[in-house]
Coordinates of C-alpha atoms and ligand atoms in Angstrom, one line a residue:
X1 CA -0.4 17.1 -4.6
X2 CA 2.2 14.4 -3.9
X3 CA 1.6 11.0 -2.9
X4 CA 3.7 8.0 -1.5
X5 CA 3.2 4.9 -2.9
X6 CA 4.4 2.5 -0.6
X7 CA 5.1 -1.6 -1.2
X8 CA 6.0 -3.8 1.4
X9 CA 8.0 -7.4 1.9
X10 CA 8.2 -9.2 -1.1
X11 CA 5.9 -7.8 -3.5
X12 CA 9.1 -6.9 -5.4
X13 CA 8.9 -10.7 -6.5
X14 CA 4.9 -10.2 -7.9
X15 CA 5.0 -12.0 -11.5
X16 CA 6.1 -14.9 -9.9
X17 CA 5.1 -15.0 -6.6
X18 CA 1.8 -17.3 -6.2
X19 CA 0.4 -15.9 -9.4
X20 CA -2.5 -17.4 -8.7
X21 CA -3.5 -15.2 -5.5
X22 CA -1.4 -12.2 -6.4
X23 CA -1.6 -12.2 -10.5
X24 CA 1.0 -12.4 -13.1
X25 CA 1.9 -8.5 -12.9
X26 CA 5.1 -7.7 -12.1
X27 CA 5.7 -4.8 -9.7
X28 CA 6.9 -2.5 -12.5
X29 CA 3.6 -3.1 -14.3
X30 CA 1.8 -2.0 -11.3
X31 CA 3.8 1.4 -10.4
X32 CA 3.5 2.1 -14.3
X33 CA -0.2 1.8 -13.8
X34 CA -0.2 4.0 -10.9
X35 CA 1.9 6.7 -12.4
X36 CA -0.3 6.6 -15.4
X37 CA -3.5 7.2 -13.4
X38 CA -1.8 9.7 -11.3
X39 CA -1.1 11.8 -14.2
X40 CA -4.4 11.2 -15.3
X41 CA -5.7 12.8 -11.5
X42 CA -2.9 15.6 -11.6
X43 CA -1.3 14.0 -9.2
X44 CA 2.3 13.3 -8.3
X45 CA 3.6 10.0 -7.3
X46 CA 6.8 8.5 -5.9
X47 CA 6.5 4.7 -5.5
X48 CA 8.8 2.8 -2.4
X49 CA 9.5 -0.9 -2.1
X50 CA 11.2 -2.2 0.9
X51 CA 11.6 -5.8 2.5
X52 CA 12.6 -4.1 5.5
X53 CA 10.4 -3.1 8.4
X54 CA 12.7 -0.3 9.3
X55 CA 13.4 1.0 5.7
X56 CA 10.1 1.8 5.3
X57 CA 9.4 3.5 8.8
X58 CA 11.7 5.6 7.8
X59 CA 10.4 6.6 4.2
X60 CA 6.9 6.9 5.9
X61 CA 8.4 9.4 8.4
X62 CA 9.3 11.5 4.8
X63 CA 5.7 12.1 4.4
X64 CA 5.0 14.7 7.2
X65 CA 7.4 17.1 5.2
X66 CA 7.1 16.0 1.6
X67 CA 4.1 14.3 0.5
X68 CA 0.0 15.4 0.8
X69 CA -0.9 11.2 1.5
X70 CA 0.3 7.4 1.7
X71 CA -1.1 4.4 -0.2
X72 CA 0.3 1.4 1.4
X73 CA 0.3 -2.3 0.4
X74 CA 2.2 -3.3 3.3
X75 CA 1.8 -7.0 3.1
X76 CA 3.1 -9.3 5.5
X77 CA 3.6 -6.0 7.9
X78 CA -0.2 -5.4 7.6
X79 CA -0.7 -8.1 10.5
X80 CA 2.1 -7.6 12.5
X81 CA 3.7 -4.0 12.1
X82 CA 3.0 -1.4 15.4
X83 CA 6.2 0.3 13.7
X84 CA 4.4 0.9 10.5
X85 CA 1.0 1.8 12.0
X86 CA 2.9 4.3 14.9
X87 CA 4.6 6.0 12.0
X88 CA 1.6 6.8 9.7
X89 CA -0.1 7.8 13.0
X90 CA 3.2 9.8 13.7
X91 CA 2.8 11.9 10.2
X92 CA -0.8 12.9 10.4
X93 CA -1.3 12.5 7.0
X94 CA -3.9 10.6 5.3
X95 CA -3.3 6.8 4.2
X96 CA -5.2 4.2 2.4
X97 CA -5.0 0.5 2.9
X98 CA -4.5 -1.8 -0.7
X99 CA -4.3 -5.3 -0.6
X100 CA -4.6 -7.4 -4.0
X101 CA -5.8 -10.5 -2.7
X102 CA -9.0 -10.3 -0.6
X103 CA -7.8 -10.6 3.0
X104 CA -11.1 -12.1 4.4
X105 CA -11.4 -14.8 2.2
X106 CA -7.6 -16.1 3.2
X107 CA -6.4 -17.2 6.2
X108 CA -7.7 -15.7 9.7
X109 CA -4.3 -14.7 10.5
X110 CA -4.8 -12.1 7.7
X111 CA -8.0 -10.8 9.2
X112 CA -6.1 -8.7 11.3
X113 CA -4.7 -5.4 10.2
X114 CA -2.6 -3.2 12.2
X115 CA -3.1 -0.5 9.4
X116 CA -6.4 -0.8 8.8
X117 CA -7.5 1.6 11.9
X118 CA -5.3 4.2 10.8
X119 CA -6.4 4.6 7.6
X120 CA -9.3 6.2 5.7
X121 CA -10.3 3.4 4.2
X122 CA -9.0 0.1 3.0
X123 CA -9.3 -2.2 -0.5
X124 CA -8.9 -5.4 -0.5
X125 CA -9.8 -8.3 -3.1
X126 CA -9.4 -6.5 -6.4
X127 CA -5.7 -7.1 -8.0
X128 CA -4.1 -3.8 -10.0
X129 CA -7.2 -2.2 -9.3
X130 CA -7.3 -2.0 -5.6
X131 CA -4.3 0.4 -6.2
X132 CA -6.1 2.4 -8.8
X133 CA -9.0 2.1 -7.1
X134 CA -7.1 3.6 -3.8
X135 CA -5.3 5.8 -5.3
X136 CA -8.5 7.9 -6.6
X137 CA -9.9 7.5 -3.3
X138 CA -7.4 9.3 -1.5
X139 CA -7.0 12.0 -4.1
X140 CA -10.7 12.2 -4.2
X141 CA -10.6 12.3 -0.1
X142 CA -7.4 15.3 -0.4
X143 CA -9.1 17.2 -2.7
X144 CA -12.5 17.2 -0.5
Ligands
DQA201 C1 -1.1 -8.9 0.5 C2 -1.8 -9.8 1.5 C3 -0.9 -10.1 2.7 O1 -1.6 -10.9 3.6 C4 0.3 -10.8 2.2 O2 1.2 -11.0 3.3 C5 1.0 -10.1 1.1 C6 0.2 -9.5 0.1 C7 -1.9 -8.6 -0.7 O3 -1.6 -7.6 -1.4 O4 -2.9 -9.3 -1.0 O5 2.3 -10.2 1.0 O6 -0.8 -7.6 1.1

């Protein structure tokens, strides 16, 4: 089993981005976590940062041929992106939603996710661990 980890617009900069929303984690931290866990679940991993709307369209188009699932932070692109939700619809493969900070406690402009419908599920609210806590869930949701 193979899954893309994917990270969108600036949460290469986590550490020092607004700490206090996003934690003092830098984005290495969090893929090494992830890769631990994965190995943990017997599951592969290949983690994707991009700032670019485009860039990761296209990695996402990857997955119909080369992975099993997608967990996506997409950040910013959450509330905005019809590129990013028409290309997980487009690879008809499952997808969960991760957010560190809880969306519904921040801005109503963040209520709104464009990913959200086209997922199996989404986390939202619990730092590192709504990654781990994704990532199980979708392996737990392939394997089932
Ligand atoms: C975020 C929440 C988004 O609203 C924001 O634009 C981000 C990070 C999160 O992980 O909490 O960049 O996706």
């Amino acid at each position: 089993m193979k899954i893309l980890v994917v990270h969108g617009p600036n949460l290469n900069l986590l550490g020092e981005r607004e700490p206090e929303k996003y934690g003092k984690r830098t984005l290495e931290d969090i893929n090494a976590a992830i890769k631990k866990l994965a190995g943990e679940l017997g599951t592969e991993v290949e983690c994707f940062q991009s700032n670019c709307e485009g860039e990761l369209v296209t990695k996402i188009q990857e997955v119909k041929q080369d992975f099993d699932g997608i967990l996506i932070n997409p950040a910013a692109y959450t509330h905005t992106s019809v590129a990013i939700r028409d290309a997980i619809l487009a690879v008809t493969k499952p997808c969960v939603e991760v957010h560190l900070s809880n969306l519904y406690t921040r801005e109503e402009f963040r209520h709104h996710s464009y990913i959200a419908p086209v997922s199996v599920g989404q986390i939202s609210g619990f730092g590192l661990d709504s990654y781990l806590l994704g990532l199980k869930a979708l392996v737990n949701h392939l394997k089932s």
